[in-house]
Amino acid sequence: MGTRGREIVGVNTEKIVSLLNKAFADEWLAYYQYWLGAKIAKGPMKEAVIAELLQHATDELRHADLVANRIIQLGGEPVISPKAWYEFTNCGYDAPGDPFVMRLLEQNIKGEQCAITVYNDMMMESREKDPITYNMALLILEDEVEHEEDLQSLQEDIEMMLHHHS
Ligand code: FE
Ligand code: FE
Ligand code: MG
């Protein structure tokens, strides 16, 4: 973005860039958590769970791309080193140490719930001040809400399979 594009941002761009960089670290960690979870998943409905985890991994990587582009437009620099992801992250990284599908779903649902809060807060911060960041956060929030629902619905199906068979 050029200089006028930055001038129209009605808040301290550094504040917005800082929020964006925290979300950027979250997206990479979420991507890796999903990607690795899909590799190791075991248990009932494994195929369906793996397909969902992989689809979400792809979405998280796309989110990282959107967020990085906005950081650069605002004249910022996306977190340069993966080592720094841990310093920046809001939602952390829940290592998929247990391959059981129910455990993976639980961990990733927790991550999605955190992501929903992060993008909701970003919308509050950018509303009426930075429409482009606001719009990006809204698009991502829609995905995160869908992700949470997808995972909770798989959780329900597996619960039913485990506990309600006749
Ligand atoms: Fe995401
Ligand atoms: Fe997500
Ligand atoms: Mg999905």
PDB file of C-alpha atoms and ligand atoms in Angstrom:
ATOM      1  CA  MET A   1       0.000   0.000   0.000  1.00  0.00           C
ATOM      2  CA  GLY A   2       1.168   3.508  -0.678  1.00  0.00           C
ATOM      3  CA  THR A   3       1.408   6.384   1.739  1.00  0.00           C
ATOM      4  CA  ARG A   4      -2.213   7.579   1.377  1.00  0.00           C
ATOM      5  CA  GLY A   5      -3.429   4.053   1.972  1.00  0.00           C
ATOM      6  CA  ARG A   6      -1.617   4.084   5.294  1.00  0.00           C
ATOM      7  CA  GLU A   7      -2.791   7.598   6.210  1.00  0.00           C
ATOM      8  CA  ILE A   8      -6.446   6.595   6.136  1.00  0.00           C
ATOM      9  CA  VAL A   9      -5.832   4.122   8.943  1.00  0.00           C
ATOM     10  CA  GLY A  10      -7.294   5.996  11.899  1.00  0.00           C
ATOM     11  CA  VAL A  11      -5.359   4.194  14.593  1.00  0.00           C
ATOM     12  CA  ASN A  12      -1.717   3.823  15.345  1.00  0.00           C
ATOM     13  CA  THR A  13      -0.620   1.459  12.576  1.00  0.00           C
ATOM     14  CA  GLU A  14       1.971   0.013  14.961  1.00  0.00           C
ATOM     15  CA  LYS A  15      -0.814  -1.153  17.258  1.00  0.00           C
ATOM     16  CA  ILE A  16      -2.612  -2.868  14.370  1.00  0.00           C
ATOM     17  CA  VAL A  17       0.624  -4.367  13.018  1.00  0.00           C
ATOM     18  CA  SER A  18       1.339  -5.740  16.472  1.00  0.00           C
ATOM     19  CA  LEU A  19      -2.092  -7.413  16.653  1.00  0.00           C
ATOM     20  CA  LEU A  20      -1.600  -8.754  13.138  1.00  0.00           C
ATOM     21  CA  ASN A  21       1.805 -10.200  13.977  1.00  0.00           C
ATOM     22  CA  LYS A  22       0.415 -11.995  17.007  1.00  0.00           C
ATOM     23  CA  ALA A  23      -2.307 -13.489  14.813  1.00  0.00           C
ATOM     24  CA  PHE A  24       0.307 -14.347  12.186  1.00  0.00           C
ATOM     25  CA  ALA A  25       2.251 -16.423  14.740  1.00  0.00           C
ATOM     26  CA  ASP A  26      -1.031 -18.104  15.789  1.00  0.00           C
ATOM     27  CA  GLU A  27      -1.834 -19.086  12.208  1.00  0.00           C
ATOM     28  CA  TRP A  28       1.521 -20.777  11.596  1.00  0.00           C
ATOM     29  CA  LEU A  29       1.317 -22.685  14.849  1.00  0.00           C
ATOM     30  CA  ALA A  30      -2.298 -23.675  14.106  1.00  0.00           C
ATOM     31  CA  TYR A  31      -1.255 -24.798  10.622  1.00  0.00           C
ATOM     32  CA  TYR A  32       1.488 -27.020  12.025  1.00  0.00           C
ATOM     33  CA  GLN A  33      -0.718 -28.409  14.796  1.00  0.00           C
ATOM     34  CA  TYR A  34      -3.354 -29.445  12.232  1.00  0.00           C
ATOM     35  CA  TRP A  35      -0.851 -30.717   9.710  1.00  0.00           C
ATOM     36  CA  LEU A  36       0.939 -32.924  12.223  1.00  0.00           C
ATOM     37  CA  GLY A  37      -2.328 -34.045  13.840  1.00  0.00           C
ATOM     38  CA  ALA A  38      -3.511 -35.243  10.421  1.00  0.00           C
ATOM     39  CA  LYS A  39      -0.323 -37.303  10.024  1.00  0.00           C
ATOM     40  CA  ILE A  40      -0.624 -39.155  13.310  1.00  0.00           C
ATOM     41  CA  ALA A  41      -4.386 -39.413  13.982  1.00  0.00           C
ATOM     42  CA  LYS A  42      -5.675 -42.771  15.193  1.00  0.00           C
ATOM     43  CA  GLY A  43      -9.063 -44.041  16.298  1.00  0.00           C
ATOM     44  CA  PRO A  44     -12.726 -44.082  15.229  1.00  0.00           C
ATOM     45  CA  MET A  45     -13.666 -42.126  12.085  1.00  0.00           C
ATOM     46  CA  LYS A  46     -10.006 -41.467  11.501  1.00  0.00           C
ATOM     47  CA  GLU A  47     -10.463 -40.846   7.766  1.00  0.00           C
ATOM     48  CA  ALA A  48     -13.082 -38.147   8.328  1.00  0.00           C
ATOM     49  CA  VAL A  49     -11.020 -36.528  11.067  1.00  0.00           C
ATOM     50  CA  ILE A  50      -7.861 -36.509   8.930  1.00  0.00           C
ATOM     51  CA  ALA A  51      -9.724 -34.956   5.993  1.00  0.00           C
ATOM     52  CA  GLU A  52     -11.070 -32.177   8.226  1.00  0.00           C
ATOM     53  CA  LEU A  53      -7.705 -31.517   9.894  1.00  0.00           C
ATOM     54  CA  LEU A  54      -5.999 -31.255   6.507  1.00  0.00           C
ATOM     55  CA  GLN A  55      -8.648 -28.897   5.185  1.00  0.00           C
ATOM     56  CA  HIS A  56      -8.224 -26.705   8.237  1.00  0.00           C
ATOM     57  CA  ALA A  57      -4.420 -26.776   7.913  1.00  0.00           C
ATOM     58  CA  THR A  58      -4.809 -25.392   4.383  1.00  0.00           C
ATOM     59  CA  ASP A  59      -7.150 -22.675   5.663  1.00  0.00           C
ATOM     60  CA  GLU A  60      -4.744 -21.645   8.445  1.00  0.00           C
ATOM     61  CA  LEU A  61      -1.911 -21.299   5.937  1.00  0.00           C
ATOM     62  CA  ARG A  62      -4.154 -19.139   3.770  1.00  0.00           C
ATOM     63  CA  HIS A  63      -4.935 -17.011   6.832  1.00  0.00           C
ATOM     64  CA  ALA A  64      -1.190 -16.587   7.487  1.00  0.00           C
ATOM     65  CA  ASP A  65      -0.890 -15.345   3.899  1.00  0.00           C
ATOM     66  CA  LEU A  66      -3.734 -12.818   4.271  1.00  0.00           C
ATOM     67  CA  VAL A  67      -2.364 -11.533   7.562  1.00  0.00           C
ATOM     68  CA  ALA A  68       1.215 -11.235   6.226  1.00  0.00           C
ATOM     69  CA  ASN A  69      -0.027  -9.273   3.216  1.00  0.00           C
ATOM     70  CA  ARG A  70      -1.844  -6.816   5.468  1.00  0.00           C
ATOM     71  CA  ILE A  71       1.222  -6.410   7.722  1.00  0.00           C
ATOM     72  CA  ILE A  72       3.333  -5.558   4.677  1.00  0.00           C
ATOM     73  CA  GLN A  73       0.693  -3.147   3.333  1.00  0.00           C
ATOM     74  CA  LEU A  74       0.825  -1.294   6.640  1.00  0.00           C
ATOM     75  CA  GLY A  75       4.600  -0.985   6.367  1.00  0.00           C
ATOM     76  CA  GLY A  76       5.303  -3.652   8.976  1.00  0.00           C
ATOM     77  CA  GLU A  77       7.349  -6.810   8.807  1.00  0.00           C
ATOM     78  CA  PRO A  78       5.849 -10.258   9.420  1.00  0.00           C
ATOM     79  CA  VAL A  79       7.594 -12.126  12.268  1.00  0.00           C
ATOM     80  CA  ILE A  80      10.893 -13.079  10.675  1.00  0.00           C
ATOM     81  CA  SER A  81      11.895 -16.130  12.685  1.00  0.00           C
ATOM     82  CA  PRO A  82       9.781 -19.196  13.593  1.00  0.00           C
ATOM     83  CA  LYS A  83      11.552 -19.067  16.949  1.00  0.00           C
ATOM     84  CA  ALA A  84       9.667 -15.830  17.651  1.00  0.00           C
ATOM     85  CA  TRP A  85       6.255 -17.415  17.005  1.00  0.00           C
ATOM     86  CA  TYR A  86       6.202 -18.503  20.634  1.00  0.00           C
ATOM     87  CA  GLU A  87       6.814 -14.950  21.842  1.00  0.00           C
ATOM     88  CA  PHE A  88       4.077 -13.499  19.659  1.00  0.00           C
ATOM     89  CA  THR A  89       1.366 -16.152  19.810  1.00  0.00           C
ATOM     90  CA  ASN A  90      -1.965 -15.585  21.594  1.00  0.00           C
ATOM     91  CA  CYS A  91      -3.202 -19.142  21.305  1.00  0.00           C
ATOM     92  CA  GLY A  92       0.027 -21.092  21.712  1.00  0.00           C
ATOM     93  CA  TYR A  93       0.770 -24.518  20.342  1.00  0.00           C
ATOM     94  CA  ASP A  94      -0.811 -27.642  21.756  1.00  0.00           C
ATOM     95  CA  ALA A  95       1.558 -30.421  20.691  1.00  0.00           C
ATOM     96  CA  PRO A  96      -0.399 -33.404  19.353  1.00  0.00           C
ATOM     97  CA  GLY A  97       1.394 -35.835  21.651  1.00  0.00           C
ATOM     98  CA  ASP A  98      -1.597 -38.163  21.871  1.00  0.00           C
ATOM     99  CA  PRO A  99      -2.775 -39.454  18.466  1.00  0.00           C
ATOM    100  CA  PHE A 100      -6.296 -40.382  19.662  1.00  0.00           C
ATOM    101  CA  VAL A 101      -8.795 -38.545  17.456  1.00  0.00           C
ATOM    102  CA  MET A 102     -10.864 -37.298  20.409  1.00  0.00           C
ATOM    103  CA  ARG A 103      -7.812 -35.752  22.028  1.00  0.00           C
ATOM    104  CA  LEU A 104      -6.750 -34.088  18.757  1.00  0.00           C
ATOM    105  CA  LEU A 105     -10.241 -32.669  18.275  1.00  0.00           C
ATOM    106  CA  GLU A 106     -10.296 -31.326  21.813  1.00  0.00           C
ATOM    107  CA  GLN A 107      -6.916 -29.598  21.351  1.00  0.00           C
ATOM    108  CA  ASN A 108      -7.885 -28.081  18.032  1.00  0.00           C
ATOM    109  CA  ILE A 109     -11.280 -26.915  19.308  1.00  0.00           C
ATOM    110  CA  LYS A 110      -9.467 -25.061  22.064  1.00  0.00           C
ATOM    111  CA  GLY A 111      -7.265 -23.433  19.407  1.00  0.00           C
ATOM    112  CA  GLU A 112     -10.272 -22.411  17.314  1.00  0.00           C
ATOM    113  CA  GLN A 113     -12.002 -20.893  20.318  1.00  0.00           C
ATOM    114  CA  CYS A 114      -8.900 -18.826  20.977  1.00  0.00           C
ATOM    115  CA  ALA A 115      -8.724 -17.793  17.289  1.00  0.00           C
ATOM    116  CA  ILE A 116     -12.365 -16.684  17.391  1.00  0.00           C
ATOM    117  CA  THR A 117     -11.553 -14.398  20.330  1.00  0.00           C
ATOM    118  CA  VAL A 118      -8.431 -13.056  18.592  1.00  0.00           C
ATOM    119  CA  TYR A 119     -10.247 -12.060  15.369  1.00  0.00           C
ATOM    120  CA  ASN A 120     -13.241 -10.744  17.239  1.00  0.00           C
ATOM    121  CA  ASP A 121     -10.900  -8.493  19.248  1.00  0.00           C
ATOM    122  CA  MET A 122      -9.118  -7.445  16.045  1.00  0.00           C
ATOM    123  CA  MET A 123     -12.468  -6.414  14.585  1.00  0.00           C
ATOM    124  CA  MET A 124     -13.254  -4.352  17.698  1.00  0.00           C
ATOM    125  CA  GLU A 125      -9.867  -2.653  17.443  1.00  0.00           C
ATOM    126  CA  SER A 126     -10.074  -1.889  13.705  1.00  0.00           C
ATOM    127  CA  ARG A 127     -13.777  -1.112  13.353  1.00  0.00           C
ATOM    128  CA  GLU A 128     -14.340   2.348  11.839  1.00  0.00           C
ATOM    129  CA  LYS A 129     -10.583   2.955  11.895  1.00  0.00           C
ATOM    130  CA  ASP A 130      -9.082   0.427   9.502  1.00  0.00           C
ATOM    131  CA  PRO A 131     -11.738  -1.031   7.191  1.00  0.00           C
ATOM    132  CA  ILE A 132      -9.294  -3.248   5.321  1.00  0.00           C
ATOM    133  CA  THR A 133      -8.013  -4.988   8.431  1.00  0.00           C
ATOM    134  CA  TYR A 134     -11.596  -5.146   9.711  1.00  0.00           C
ATOM    135  CA  ASN A 135     -12.762  -6.845   6.532  1.00  0.00           C
ATOM    136  CA  MET A 136      -9.857  -9.310   6.573  1.00  0.00           C
ATOM    137  CA  ALA A 137     -10.513 -10.174  10.217  1.00  0.00           C
ATOM    138  CA  LEU A 138     -14.190 -10.756   9.400  1.00  0.00           C
ATOM    139  CA  LEU A 139     -13.335 -13.152   6.554  1.00  0.00           C
ATOM    140  CA  ILE A 140     -10.965 -15.097   8.785  1.00  0.00           C
ATOM    141  CA  LEU A 141     -13.412 -15.080  11.709  1.00  0.00           C
ATOM    142  CA  GLU A 142     -16.036 -16.697   9.461  1.00  0.00           C
ATOM    143  CA  ASP A 143     -13.587 -19.542   8.772  1.00  0.00           C
ATOM    144  CA  GLU A 144     -12.649 -19.967  12.430  1.00  0.00           C
ATOM    145  CA  VAL A 145     -16.300 -20.165  13.451  1.00  0.00           C
ATOM    146  CA  GLU A 146     -16.844 -22.803  10.791  1.00  0.00           C
ATOM    147  CA  HIS A 147     -13.745 -24.690  11.956  1.00  0.00           C
ATOM    148  CA  GLU A 148     -14.987 -24.845  15.529  1.00  0.00           C
ATOM    149  CA  GLU A 149     -18.361 -26.109  14.373  1.00  0.00           C
ATOM    150  CA  ASP A 150     -16.852 -28.742  12.061  1.00  0.00           C
ATOM    151  CA  LEU A 151     -14.672 -30.130  14.837  1.00  0.00           C
ATOM    152  CA  GLN A 152     -17.438 -30.122  17.437  1.00  0.00           C
ATOM    153  CA  SER A 153     -19.725 -31.920  15.032  1.00  0.00           C
ATOM    154  CA  LEU A 154     -17.088 -34.626  14.458  1.00  0.00           C
ATOM    155  CA  GLN A 155     -16.674 -34.875  18.220  1.00  0.00           C
ATOM    156  CA  GLU A 156     -20.430 -35.429  18.565  1.00  0.00           C
ATOM    157  CA  ASP A 157     -20.492 -38.100  15.861  1.00  0.00           C
ATOM    158  CA  ILE A 158     -17.634 -39.993  17.472  1.00  0.00           C
ATOM    159  CA  GLU A 159     -19.273 -39.700  20.906  1.00  0.00           C
ATOM    160  CA  MET A 160     -22.463 -41.199  19.478  1.00  0.00           C
ATOM    161  CA  MET A 161     -20.554 -43.987  17.832  1.00  0.00           C
ATOM    162  CA  LEU A 162     -18.716 -44.801  21.061  1.00  0.00           C
ATOM    163  CA  HIS A 163     -21.576 -44.502  23.531  1.00  0.00           C
ATOM    164  CA  HIS A 164     -24.940 -44.771  21.797  1.00  0.00           C
ATOM    165  CA  HIS A 165     -24.664 -47.890  19.665  1.00  0.00           C
ATOM    166  CA  SER A 166     -27.519 -50.360  20.078  1.00  0.00           C
TER     167      SER A 166
HETATM  168 FE    FE B   1      -6.845 -19.328  11.098  1.00  0.00          FE
HETATM  169 FE    FE B   2      -9.110 -22.274  12.264  1.00  0.00          FE
HETATM  170 MG    MG B   3     -13.851 -27.655   7.801  1.00  0.00          MG
END
